[in-house]
Short mmCIF file of C-alpha atoms in Angstrom, two decimals:
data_model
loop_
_atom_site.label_atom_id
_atom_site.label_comp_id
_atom_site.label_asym_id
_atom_site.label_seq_id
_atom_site.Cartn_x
_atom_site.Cartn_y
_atom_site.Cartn_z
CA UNK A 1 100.83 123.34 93.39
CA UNK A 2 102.20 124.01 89.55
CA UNK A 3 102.12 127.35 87.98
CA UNK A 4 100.69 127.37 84.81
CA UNK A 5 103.11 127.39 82.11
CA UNK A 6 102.91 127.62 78.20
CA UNK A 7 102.76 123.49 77.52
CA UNK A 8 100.66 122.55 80.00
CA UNK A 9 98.12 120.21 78.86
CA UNK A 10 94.37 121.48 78.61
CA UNK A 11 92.71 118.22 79.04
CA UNK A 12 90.51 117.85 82.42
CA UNK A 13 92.63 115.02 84.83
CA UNK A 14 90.86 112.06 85.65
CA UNK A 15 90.29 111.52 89.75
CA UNK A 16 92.42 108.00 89.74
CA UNK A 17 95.17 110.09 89.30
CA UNK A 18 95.85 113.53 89.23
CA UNK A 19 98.85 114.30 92.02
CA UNK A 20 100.15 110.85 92.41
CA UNK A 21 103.18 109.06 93.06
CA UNK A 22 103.84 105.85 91.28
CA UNK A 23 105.29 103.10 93.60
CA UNK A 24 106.11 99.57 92.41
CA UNK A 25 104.82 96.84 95.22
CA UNK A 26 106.76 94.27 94.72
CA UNK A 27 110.04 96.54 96.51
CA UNK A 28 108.60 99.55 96.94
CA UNK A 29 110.95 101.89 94.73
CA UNK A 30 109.11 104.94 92.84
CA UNK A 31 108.76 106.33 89.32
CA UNK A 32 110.88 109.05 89.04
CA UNK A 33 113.27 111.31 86.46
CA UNK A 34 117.05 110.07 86.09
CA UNK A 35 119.75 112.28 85.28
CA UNK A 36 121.19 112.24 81.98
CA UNK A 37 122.89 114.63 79.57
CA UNK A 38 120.81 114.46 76.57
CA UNK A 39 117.62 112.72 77.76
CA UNK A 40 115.53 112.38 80.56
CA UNK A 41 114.77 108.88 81.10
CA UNK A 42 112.52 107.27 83.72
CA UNK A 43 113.51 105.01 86.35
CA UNK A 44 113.32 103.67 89.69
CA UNK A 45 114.08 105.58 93.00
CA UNK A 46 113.28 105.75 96.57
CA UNK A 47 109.84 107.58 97.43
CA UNK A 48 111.36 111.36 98.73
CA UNK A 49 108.99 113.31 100.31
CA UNK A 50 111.70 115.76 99.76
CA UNK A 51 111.18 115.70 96.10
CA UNK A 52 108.26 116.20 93.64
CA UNK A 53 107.58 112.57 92.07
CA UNK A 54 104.04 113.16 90.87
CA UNK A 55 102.37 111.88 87.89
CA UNK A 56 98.87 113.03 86.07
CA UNK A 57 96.51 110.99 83.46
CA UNK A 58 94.54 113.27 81.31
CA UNK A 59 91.45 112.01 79.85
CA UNK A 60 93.03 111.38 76.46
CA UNK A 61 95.85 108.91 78.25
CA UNK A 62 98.70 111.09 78.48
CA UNK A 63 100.78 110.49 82.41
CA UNK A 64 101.76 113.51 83.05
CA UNK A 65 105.07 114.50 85.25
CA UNK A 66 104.13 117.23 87.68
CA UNK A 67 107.59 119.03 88.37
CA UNK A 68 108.00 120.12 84.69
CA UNK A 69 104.87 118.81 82.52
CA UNK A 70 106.63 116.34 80.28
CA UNK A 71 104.59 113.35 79.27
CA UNK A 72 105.93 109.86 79.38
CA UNK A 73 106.71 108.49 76.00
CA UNK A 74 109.48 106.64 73.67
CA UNK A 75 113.24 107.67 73.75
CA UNK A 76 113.98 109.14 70.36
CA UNK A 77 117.88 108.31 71.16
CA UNK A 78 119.32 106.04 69.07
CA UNK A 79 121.73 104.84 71.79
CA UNK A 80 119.05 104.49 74.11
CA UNK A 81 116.40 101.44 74.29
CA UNK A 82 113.29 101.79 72.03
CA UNK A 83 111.17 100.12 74.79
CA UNK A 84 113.08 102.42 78.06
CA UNK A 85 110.26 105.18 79.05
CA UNK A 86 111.43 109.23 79.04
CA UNK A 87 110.13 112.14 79.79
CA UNK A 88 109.58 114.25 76.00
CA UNK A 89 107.63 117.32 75.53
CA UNK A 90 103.98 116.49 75.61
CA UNK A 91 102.99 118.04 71.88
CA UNK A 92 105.42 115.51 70.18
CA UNK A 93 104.33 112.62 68.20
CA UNK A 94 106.33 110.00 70.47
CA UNK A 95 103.97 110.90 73.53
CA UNK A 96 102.12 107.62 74.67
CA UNK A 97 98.87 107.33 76.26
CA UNK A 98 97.72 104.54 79.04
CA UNK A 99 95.29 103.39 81.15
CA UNK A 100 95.39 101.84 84.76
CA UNK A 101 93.64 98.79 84.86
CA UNK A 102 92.14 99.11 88.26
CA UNK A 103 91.98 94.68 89.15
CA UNK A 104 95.57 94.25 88.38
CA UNK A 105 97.06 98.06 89.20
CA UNK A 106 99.15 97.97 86.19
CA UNK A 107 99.33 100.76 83.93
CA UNK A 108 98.71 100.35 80.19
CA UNK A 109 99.77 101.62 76.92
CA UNK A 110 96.47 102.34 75.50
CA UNK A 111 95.00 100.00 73.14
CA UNK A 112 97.82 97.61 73.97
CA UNK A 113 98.86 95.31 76.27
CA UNK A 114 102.28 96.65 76.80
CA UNK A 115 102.95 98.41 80.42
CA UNK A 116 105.14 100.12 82.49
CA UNK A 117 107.71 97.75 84.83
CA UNK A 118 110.72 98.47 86.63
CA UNK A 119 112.50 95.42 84.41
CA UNK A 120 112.47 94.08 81.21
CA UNK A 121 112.98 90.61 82.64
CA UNK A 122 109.68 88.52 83.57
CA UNK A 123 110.85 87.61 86.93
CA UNK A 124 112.07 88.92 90.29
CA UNK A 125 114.99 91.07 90.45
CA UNK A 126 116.98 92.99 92.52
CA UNK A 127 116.56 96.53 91.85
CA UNK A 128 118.38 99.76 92.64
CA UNK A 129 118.10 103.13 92.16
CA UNK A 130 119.25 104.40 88.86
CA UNK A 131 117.47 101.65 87.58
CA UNK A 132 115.43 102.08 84.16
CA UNK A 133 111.74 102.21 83.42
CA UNK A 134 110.60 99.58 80.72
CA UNK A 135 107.57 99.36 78.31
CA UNK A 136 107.13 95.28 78.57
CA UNK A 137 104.96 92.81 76.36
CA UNK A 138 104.61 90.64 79.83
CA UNK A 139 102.94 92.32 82.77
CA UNK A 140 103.19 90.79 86.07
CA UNK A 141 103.23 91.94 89.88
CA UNK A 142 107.10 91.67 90.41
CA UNK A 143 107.45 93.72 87.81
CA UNK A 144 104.30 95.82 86.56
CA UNK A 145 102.15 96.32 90.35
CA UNK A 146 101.92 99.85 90.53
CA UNK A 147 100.92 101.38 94.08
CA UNK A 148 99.17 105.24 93.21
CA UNK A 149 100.41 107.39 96.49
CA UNK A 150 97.99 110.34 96.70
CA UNK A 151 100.46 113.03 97.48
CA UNK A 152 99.06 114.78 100.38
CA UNK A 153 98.58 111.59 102.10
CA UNK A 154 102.00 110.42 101.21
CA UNK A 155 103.40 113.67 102.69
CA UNK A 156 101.66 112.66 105.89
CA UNK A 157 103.02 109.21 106.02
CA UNK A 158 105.69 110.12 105.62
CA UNK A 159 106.41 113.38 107.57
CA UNK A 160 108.71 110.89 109.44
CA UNK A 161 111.50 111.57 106.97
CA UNK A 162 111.12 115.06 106.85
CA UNK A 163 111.98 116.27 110.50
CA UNK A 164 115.18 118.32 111.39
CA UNK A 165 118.43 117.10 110.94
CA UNK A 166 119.49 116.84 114.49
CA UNK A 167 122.85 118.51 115.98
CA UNK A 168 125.87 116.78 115.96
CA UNK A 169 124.61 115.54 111.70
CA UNK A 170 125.11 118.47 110.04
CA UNK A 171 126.96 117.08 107.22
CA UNK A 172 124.39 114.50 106.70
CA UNK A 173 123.94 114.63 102.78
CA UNK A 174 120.29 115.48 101.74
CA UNK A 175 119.62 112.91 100.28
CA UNK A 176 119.86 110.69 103.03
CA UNK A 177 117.07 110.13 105.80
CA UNK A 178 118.88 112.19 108.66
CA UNK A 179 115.98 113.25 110.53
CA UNK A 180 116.29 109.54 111.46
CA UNK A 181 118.80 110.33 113.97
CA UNK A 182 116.86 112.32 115.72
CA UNK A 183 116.38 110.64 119.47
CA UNK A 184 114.13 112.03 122.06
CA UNK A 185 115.94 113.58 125.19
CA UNK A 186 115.60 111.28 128.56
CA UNK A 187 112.06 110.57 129.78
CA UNK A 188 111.13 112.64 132.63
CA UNK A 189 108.65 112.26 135.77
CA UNK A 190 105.07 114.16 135.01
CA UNK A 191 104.06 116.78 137.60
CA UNK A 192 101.84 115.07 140.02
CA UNK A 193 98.43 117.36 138.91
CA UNK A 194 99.34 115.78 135.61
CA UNK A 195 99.71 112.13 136.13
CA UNK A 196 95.92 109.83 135.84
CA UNK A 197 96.62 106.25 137.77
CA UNK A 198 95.11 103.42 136.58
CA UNK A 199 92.91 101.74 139.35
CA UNK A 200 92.62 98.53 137.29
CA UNK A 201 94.38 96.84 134.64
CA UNK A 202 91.19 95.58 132.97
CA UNK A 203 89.51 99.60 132.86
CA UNK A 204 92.93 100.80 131.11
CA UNK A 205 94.34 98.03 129.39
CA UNK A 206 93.82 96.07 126.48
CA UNK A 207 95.99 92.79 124.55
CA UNK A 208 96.31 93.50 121.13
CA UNK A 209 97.92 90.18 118.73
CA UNK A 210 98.27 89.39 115.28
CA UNK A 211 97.65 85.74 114.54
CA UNK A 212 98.05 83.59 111.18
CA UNK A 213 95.59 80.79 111.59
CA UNK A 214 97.06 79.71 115.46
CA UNK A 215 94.16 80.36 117.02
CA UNK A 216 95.06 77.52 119.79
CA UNK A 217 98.27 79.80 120.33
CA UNK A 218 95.92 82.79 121.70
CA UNK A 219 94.13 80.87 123.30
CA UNK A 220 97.20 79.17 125.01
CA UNK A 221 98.51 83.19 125.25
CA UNK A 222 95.05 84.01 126.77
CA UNK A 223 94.81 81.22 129.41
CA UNK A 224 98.45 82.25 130.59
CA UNK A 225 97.01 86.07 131.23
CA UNK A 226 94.12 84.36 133.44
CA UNK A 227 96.50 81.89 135.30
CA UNK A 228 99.29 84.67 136.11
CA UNK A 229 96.82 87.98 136.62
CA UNK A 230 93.89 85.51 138.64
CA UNK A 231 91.67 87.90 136.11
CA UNK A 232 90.87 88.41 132.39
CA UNK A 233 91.68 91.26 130.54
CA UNK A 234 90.47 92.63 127.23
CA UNK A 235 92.34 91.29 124.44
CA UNK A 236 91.79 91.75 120.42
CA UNK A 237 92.71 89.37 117.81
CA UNK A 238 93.51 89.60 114.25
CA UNK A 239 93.86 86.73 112.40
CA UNK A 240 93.92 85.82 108.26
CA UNK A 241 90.85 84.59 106.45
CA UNK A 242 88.53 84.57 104.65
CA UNK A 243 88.16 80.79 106.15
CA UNK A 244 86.22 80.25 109.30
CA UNK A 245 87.32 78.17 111.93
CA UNK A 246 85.60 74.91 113.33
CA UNK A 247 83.12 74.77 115.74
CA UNK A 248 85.81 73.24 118.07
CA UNK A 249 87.99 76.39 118.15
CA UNK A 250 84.79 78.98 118.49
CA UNK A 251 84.16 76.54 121.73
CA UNK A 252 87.42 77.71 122.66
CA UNK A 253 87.81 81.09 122.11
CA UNK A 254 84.19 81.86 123.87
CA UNK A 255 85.75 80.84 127.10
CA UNK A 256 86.61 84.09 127.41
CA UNK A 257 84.23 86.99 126.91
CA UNK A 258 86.81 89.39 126.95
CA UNK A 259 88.38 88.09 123.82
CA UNK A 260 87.54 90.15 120.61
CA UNK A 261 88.58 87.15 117.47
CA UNK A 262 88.66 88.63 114.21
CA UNK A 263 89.11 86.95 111.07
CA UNK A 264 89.58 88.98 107.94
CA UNK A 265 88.67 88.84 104.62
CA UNK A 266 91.94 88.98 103.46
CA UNK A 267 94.58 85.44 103.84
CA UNK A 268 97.14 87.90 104.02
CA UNK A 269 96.38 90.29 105.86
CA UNK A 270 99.96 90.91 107.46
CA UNK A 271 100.98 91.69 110.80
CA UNK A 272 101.30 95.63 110.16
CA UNK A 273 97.94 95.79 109.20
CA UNK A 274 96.41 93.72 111.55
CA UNK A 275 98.02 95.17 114.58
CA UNK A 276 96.65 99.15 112.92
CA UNK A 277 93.26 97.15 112.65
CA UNK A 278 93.72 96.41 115.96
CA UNK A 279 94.91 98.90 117.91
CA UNK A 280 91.87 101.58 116.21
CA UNK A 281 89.41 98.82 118.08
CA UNK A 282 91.25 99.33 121.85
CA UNK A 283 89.30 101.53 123.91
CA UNK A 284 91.20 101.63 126.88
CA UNK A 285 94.20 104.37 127.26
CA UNK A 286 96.98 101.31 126.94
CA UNK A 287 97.66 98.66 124.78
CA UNK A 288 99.88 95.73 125.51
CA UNK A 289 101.14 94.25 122.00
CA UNK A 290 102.24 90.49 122.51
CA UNK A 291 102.49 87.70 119.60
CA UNK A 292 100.42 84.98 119.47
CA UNK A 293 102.58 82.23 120.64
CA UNK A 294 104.20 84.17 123.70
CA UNK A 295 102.84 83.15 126.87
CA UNK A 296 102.73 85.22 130.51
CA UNK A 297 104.88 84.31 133.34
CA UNK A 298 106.04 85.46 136.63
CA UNK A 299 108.29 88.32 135.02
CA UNK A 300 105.14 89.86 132.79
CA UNK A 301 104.65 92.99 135.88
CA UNK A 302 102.46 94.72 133.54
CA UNK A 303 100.93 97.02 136.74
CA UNK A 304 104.76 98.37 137.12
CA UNK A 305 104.59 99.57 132.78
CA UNK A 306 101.53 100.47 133.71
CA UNK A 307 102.82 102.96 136.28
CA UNK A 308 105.50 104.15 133.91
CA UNK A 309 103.12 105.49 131.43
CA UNK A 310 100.73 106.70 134.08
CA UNK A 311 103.74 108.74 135.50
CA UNK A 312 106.08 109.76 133.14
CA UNK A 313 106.63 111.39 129.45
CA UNK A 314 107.29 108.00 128.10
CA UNK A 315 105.08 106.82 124.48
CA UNK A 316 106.40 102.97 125.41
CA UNK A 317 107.54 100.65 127.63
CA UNK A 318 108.86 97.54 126.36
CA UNK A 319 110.72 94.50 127.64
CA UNK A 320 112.35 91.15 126.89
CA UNK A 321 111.90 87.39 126.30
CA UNK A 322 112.84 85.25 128.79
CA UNK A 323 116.06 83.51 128.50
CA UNK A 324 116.16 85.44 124.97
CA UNK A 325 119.69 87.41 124.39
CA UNK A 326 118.87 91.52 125.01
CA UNK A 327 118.16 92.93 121.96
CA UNK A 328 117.38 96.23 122.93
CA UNK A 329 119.28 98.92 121.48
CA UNK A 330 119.93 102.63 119.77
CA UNK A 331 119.02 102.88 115.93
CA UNK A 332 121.39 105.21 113.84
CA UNK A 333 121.73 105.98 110.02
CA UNK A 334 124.93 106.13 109.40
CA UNK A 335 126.85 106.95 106.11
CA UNK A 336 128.85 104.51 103.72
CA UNK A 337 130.11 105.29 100.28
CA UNK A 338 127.10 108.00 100.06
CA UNK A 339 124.91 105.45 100.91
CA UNK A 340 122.29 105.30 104.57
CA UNK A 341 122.71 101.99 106.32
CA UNK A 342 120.47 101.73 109.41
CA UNK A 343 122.10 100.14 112.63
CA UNK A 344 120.59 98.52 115.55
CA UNK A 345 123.17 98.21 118.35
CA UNK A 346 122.10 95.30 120.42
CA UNK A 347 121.97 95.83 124.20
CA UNK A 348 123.57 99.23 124.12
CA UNK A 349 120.42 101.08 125.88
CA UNK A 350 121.51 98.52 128.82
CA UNK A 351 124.74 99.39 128.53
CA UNK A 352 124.27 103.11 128.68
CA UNK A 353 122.02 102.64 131.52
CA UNK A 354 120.23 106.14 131.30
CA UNK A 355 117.62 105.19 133.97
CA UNK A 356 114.34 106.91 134.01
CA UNK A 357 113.15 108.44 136.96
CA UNK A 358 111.80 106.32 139.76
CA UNK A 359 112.67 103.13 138.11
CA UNK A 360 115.79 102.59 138.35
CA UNK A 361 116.04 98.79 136.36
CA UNK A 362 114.13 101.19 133.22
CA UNK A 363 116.89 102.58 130.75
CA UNK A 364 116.09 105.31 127.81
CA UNK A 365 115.97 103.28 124.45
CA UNK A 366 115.41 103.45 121.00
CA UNK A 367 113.54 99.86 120.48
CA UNK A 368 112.58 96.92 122.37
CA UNK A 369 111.46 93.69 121.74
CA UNK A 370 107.96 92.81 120.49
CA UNK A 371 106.56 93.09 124.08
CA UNK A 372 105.57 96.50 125.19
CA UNK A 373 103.01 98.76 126.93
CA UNK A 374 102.30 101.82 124.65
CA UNK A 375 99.81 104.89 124.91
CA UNK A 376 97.37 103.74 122.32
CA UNK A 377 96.56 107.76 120.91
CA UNK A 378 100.28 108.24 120.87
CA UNK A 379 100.50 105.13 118.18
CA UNK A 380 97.63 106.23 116.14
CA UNK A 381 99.45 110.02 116.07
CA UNK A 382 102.43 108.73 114.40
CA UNK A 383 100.33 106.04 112.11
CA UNK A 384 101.16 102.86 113.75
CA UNK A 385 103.29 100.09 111.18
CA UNK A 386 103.67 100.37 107.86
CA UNK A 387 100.69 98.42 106.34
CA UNK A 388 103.17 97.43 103.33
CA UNK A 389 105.50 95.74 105.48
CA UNK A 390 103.67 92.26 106.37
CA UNK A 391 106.48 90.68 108.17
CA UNK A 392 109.40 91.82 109.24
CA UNK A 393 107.93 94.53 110.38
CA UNK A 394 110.03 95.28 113.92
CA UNK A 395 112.20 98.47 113.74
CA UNK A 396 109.38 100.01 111.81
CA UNK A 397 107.64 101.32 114.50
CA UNK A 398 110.01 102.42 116.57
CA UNK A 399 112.34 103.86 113.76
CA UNK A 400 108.88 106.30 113.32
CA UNK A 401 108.33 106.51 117.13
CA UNK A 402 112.33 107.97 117.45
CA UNK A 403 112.35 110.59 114.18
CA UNK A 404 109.01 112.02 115.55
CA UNK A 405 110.58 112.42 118.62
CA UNK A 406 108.43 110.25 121.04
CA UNK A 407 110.07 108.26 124.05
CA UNK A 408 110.79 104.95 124.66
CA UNK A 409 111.93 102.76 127.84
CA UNK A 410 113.05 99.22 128.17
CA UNK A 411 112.57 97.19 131.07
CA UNK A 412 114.73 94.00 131.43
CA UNK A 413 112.54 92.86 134.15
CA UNK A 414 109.83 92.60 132.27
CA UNK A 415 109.13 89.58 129.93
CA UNK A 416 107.05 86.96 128.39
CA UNK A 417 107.97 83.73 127.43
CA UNK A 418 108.49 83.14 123.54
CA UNK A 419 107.37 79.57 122.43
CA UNK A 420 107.33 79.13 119.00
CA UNK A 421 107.52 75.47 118.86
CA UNK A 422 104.14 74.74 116.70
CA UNK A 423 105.03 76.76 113.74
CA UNK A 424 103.32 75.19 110.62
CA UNK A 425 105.03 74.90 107.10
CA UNK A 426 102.36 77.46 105.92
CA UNK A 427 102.72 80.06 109.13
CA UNK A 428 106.81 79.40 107.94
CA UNK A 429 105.89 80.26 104.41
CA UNK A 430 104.63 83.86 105.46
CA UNK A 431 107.62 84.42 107.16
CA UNK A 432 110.75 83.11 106.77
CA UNK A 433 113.05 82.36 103.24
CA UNK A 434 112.38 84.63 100.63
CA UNK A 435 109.09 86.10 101.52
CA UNK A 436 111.11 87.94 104.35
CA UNK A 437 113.99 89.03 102.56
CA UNK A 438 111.32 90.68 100.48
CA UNK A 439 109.89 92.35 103.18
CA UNK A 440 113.41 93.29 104.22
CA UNK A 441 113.63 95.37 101.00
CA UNK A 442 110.36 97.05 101.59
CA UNK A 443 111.07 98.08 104.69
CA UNK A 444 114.65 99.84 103.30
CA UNK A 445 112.74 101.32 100.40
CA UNK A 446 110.34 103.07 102.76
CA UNK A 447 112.80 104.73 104.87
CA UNK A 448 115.42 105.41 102.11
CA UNK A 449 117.87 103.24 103.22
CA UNK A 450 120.26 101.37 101.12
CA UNK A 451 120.40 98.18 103.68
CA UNK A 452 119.52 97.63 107.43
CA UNK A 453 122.44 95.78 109.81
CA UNK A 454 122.64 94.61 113.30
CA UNK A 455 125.88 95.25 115.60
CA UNK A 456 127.32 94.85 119.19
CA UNK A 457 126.50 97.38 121.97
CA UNK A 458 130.57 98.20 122.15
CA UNK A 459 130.50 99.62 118.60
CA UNK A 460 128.03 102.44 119.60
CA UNK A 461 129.11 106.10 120.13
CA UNK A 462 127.81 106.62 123.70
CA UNK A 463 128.49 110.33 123.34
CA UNK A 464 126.20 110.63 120.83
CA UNK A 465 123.68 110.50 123.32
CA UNK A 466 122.06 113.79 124.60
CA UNK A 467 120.52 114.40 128.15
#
């Protein structure tokens, strides 16, 4: 916490926001001080839980910023912008005072209807860092949404970023996310007096999907798990709302009791949030994750990723689609121009063939496809998905599963087939085009990365990889 120094402000806080960060939704980028030589301008940056980015409101209006207690007001520069937001000392005239209007989360200049936006254009743009913070006559959520991040909750969300920078990166820079590179040595075997079988799949297993108004996919996804297993097992569904579905479907989805259907209040609900929705309902030690339009076939051994987790170190063990390309593979950050790019290299953890003990078709990997096993406390310990993130959502969890240091095994054997082929223009609208470039962006912003690519397993660095 602050020390108390000469100018701090002796008005009480309010509780909306006393130690909060100040994150734009629309791409995830925070409030926070730019560099300058003669004043100290405001302006957009990634969220750095290696940084102090927090903001107070004071009773009388004044937003506070925590690392040196200078209020936000008007630039008195004549070079710079009279409508760019600086930091000033808070006992000058040029301080201004807002309000949050809780409905729309933007923040207000008081007794106006100018706010604070990350542009001083009405519409979508592509931010970067560096980028100025405007006072704007328009207000809208590509521009004005403002997220408040309490900050000892942010600090856990993202404790992710803050891990060890791992040998072999020791000239990382610091401000890139280098505890990302981080990966978990080879899963071992558990000593027998430590390993708990499962005696059936149904006791310690449970489906978990994310729908978007398919509910005829689940159930098409559900009838496969009778017609392949010859028994039912537990599965819970998300889907989006807040509209019921006919009587037709509920005839349906009661053919199985062990089928949990939720609909939400919310018509977007997103996958990241429904699967953490999801996965706090499972009460058995396992959850398989599986989308709604994938369907079980002879290849879908789930008693064999059963036994891996029963027996060995592992947090997940994930497989493939069948007749789908193998796009398993080691993450890295690596560096360009000063600048974190995040790489998935496709089929590498195949390549590398690290096998895990007793399973010799099982290879050490960073992420797997969509279709995976995983020890359901061990996901709730590192937070699950990032609810922000509503599509697109993929590395996310396993980029979070690796920096913490938690183990993951792929399983080319194992597989479900992916049919997609009754995608509806409105399921398309959530997430394809635009919508998931958007998403894209979110996802960078959250993990301080400048842009996320895909390459070949032959590009890797093999001896990067520790024992």
């Amino acid at each position: 916490e602050p020390t108390e120094q000469d100018n701090k402000p002796t008005e009480l806080v309010t509780d909306k926001l006393s130690n909060h960060r100040l994150q734009f939704w629309h791409d995830g980028f925070c409030v926070s001080k730019l560099k300058m030589s003669k004043i100290i301008l405001l302006g957009v940056d990634f969220c750095d839980p290696n940084r102090r980015q927090t903001f107070q409101l004071t009773n009388d209006g004044k937003l506070i910023w925590l690392d040196e207690y200078l209020c936000v007001g008007k630039s008195t520069d004549s070079k710079s912008k009279a409508n760019k937001l600086t930091l000033i000392d808070c006992d000058t005239e040029n301080v201004l005072k807002f309000h949050i209007n809780t409905t729309t989360q933007y923040i207000y200049q008081l007794n106006n209807t100018k706010c604070i936006s990350s542009s001083e254009k009405e519409t979508k743009v592509l931010r970067k860092t560096g980028d100025s913070i405007w006072l704007t006559n328009t207000c809208n959520d590509n521009i004005s949404r403002i997220t408040t991040l309490e900050e000892r909750e942010f600090q856990r969300d993202r404790r992710a970023l803050m891990q060890v920078t791992p040998p072999g990166f020791d000239s990382c820079s610091v401000s890139l996310p280098c505890a990302l590179n981080n990966r978990p040595p080879s899963t071992e075997q558990l000593p027998e007096d430590q390993v708990e079988r499962c005696t059936a799949l149904s006791e310690c297993l449970t489906v978990v999907t994310k729908t978007a108004r398919r509910p005829m996919l689940v159930i098409r996804m559900v009838q496969s798990i009778r017609d392949i297993l010859k028994e039912d097992l537990p599965v819970i569904v998300y889907d989006d709302g807040p509209s019921n579905h006919s009587e037709d479907v509920w005839s349906e989805i009661n053919r199985f009791p062990l089928l949990k259907y939720v609909i939400s209040s919310d018509e977007d609900l997103g996958i990241s949030k429904g699967r953490n929705l999801a996965i706090k309902d499972v009460k058995t030690k396992y959850f398989l994750l599986v989308d709604d339009d994938n369907i079980f076939n002879e290849f879908t051994d789930l008693e064999k990723m059963v036994e891996i987790l029963d027996t060995t170190d592992a947090t997940l063990a994930g497989g493939k689609f069948t007749d789908y390309r193998d796009y398993s593979g080691f993450l890295e950050v690596k560096e360009y121009n000063k600048k974190a790019v995040l790489k998935l290299y496709k089929g590498s953890c195949t390549k590398a063939n690290q096998t895990i003990p007793q399973h010799e078709d099982c290879v050490r990997c960073d992420l797997t496809s969509n279709v995976f096993v995983a020890k359901t406390q061990d996901i709730l310990d590192v937070g699950g998905w990032s609810e922000e993130i509503k599509v697109g959502e993929h590395k996310d969890l396993f980029l979070r599963l690796k920096a913490l240091g938690r183990k993951v095994v792929y399983c080319k054997n194992f597989q479900v087939f992916n049919n997609h082929e009754l995608n509806t223009p409105e399921y398309d609208s959530l997430r394809k085009g635009a919508r998931l470039k958007s998403m894209q962006r979110l996802f960078d912003a959250r993990w301080n990365l400048y842009n996320t690519l895909e390459s070949e397993a032959d590009s890797f660095n093999y001896e990067s990889l520790i024992k």
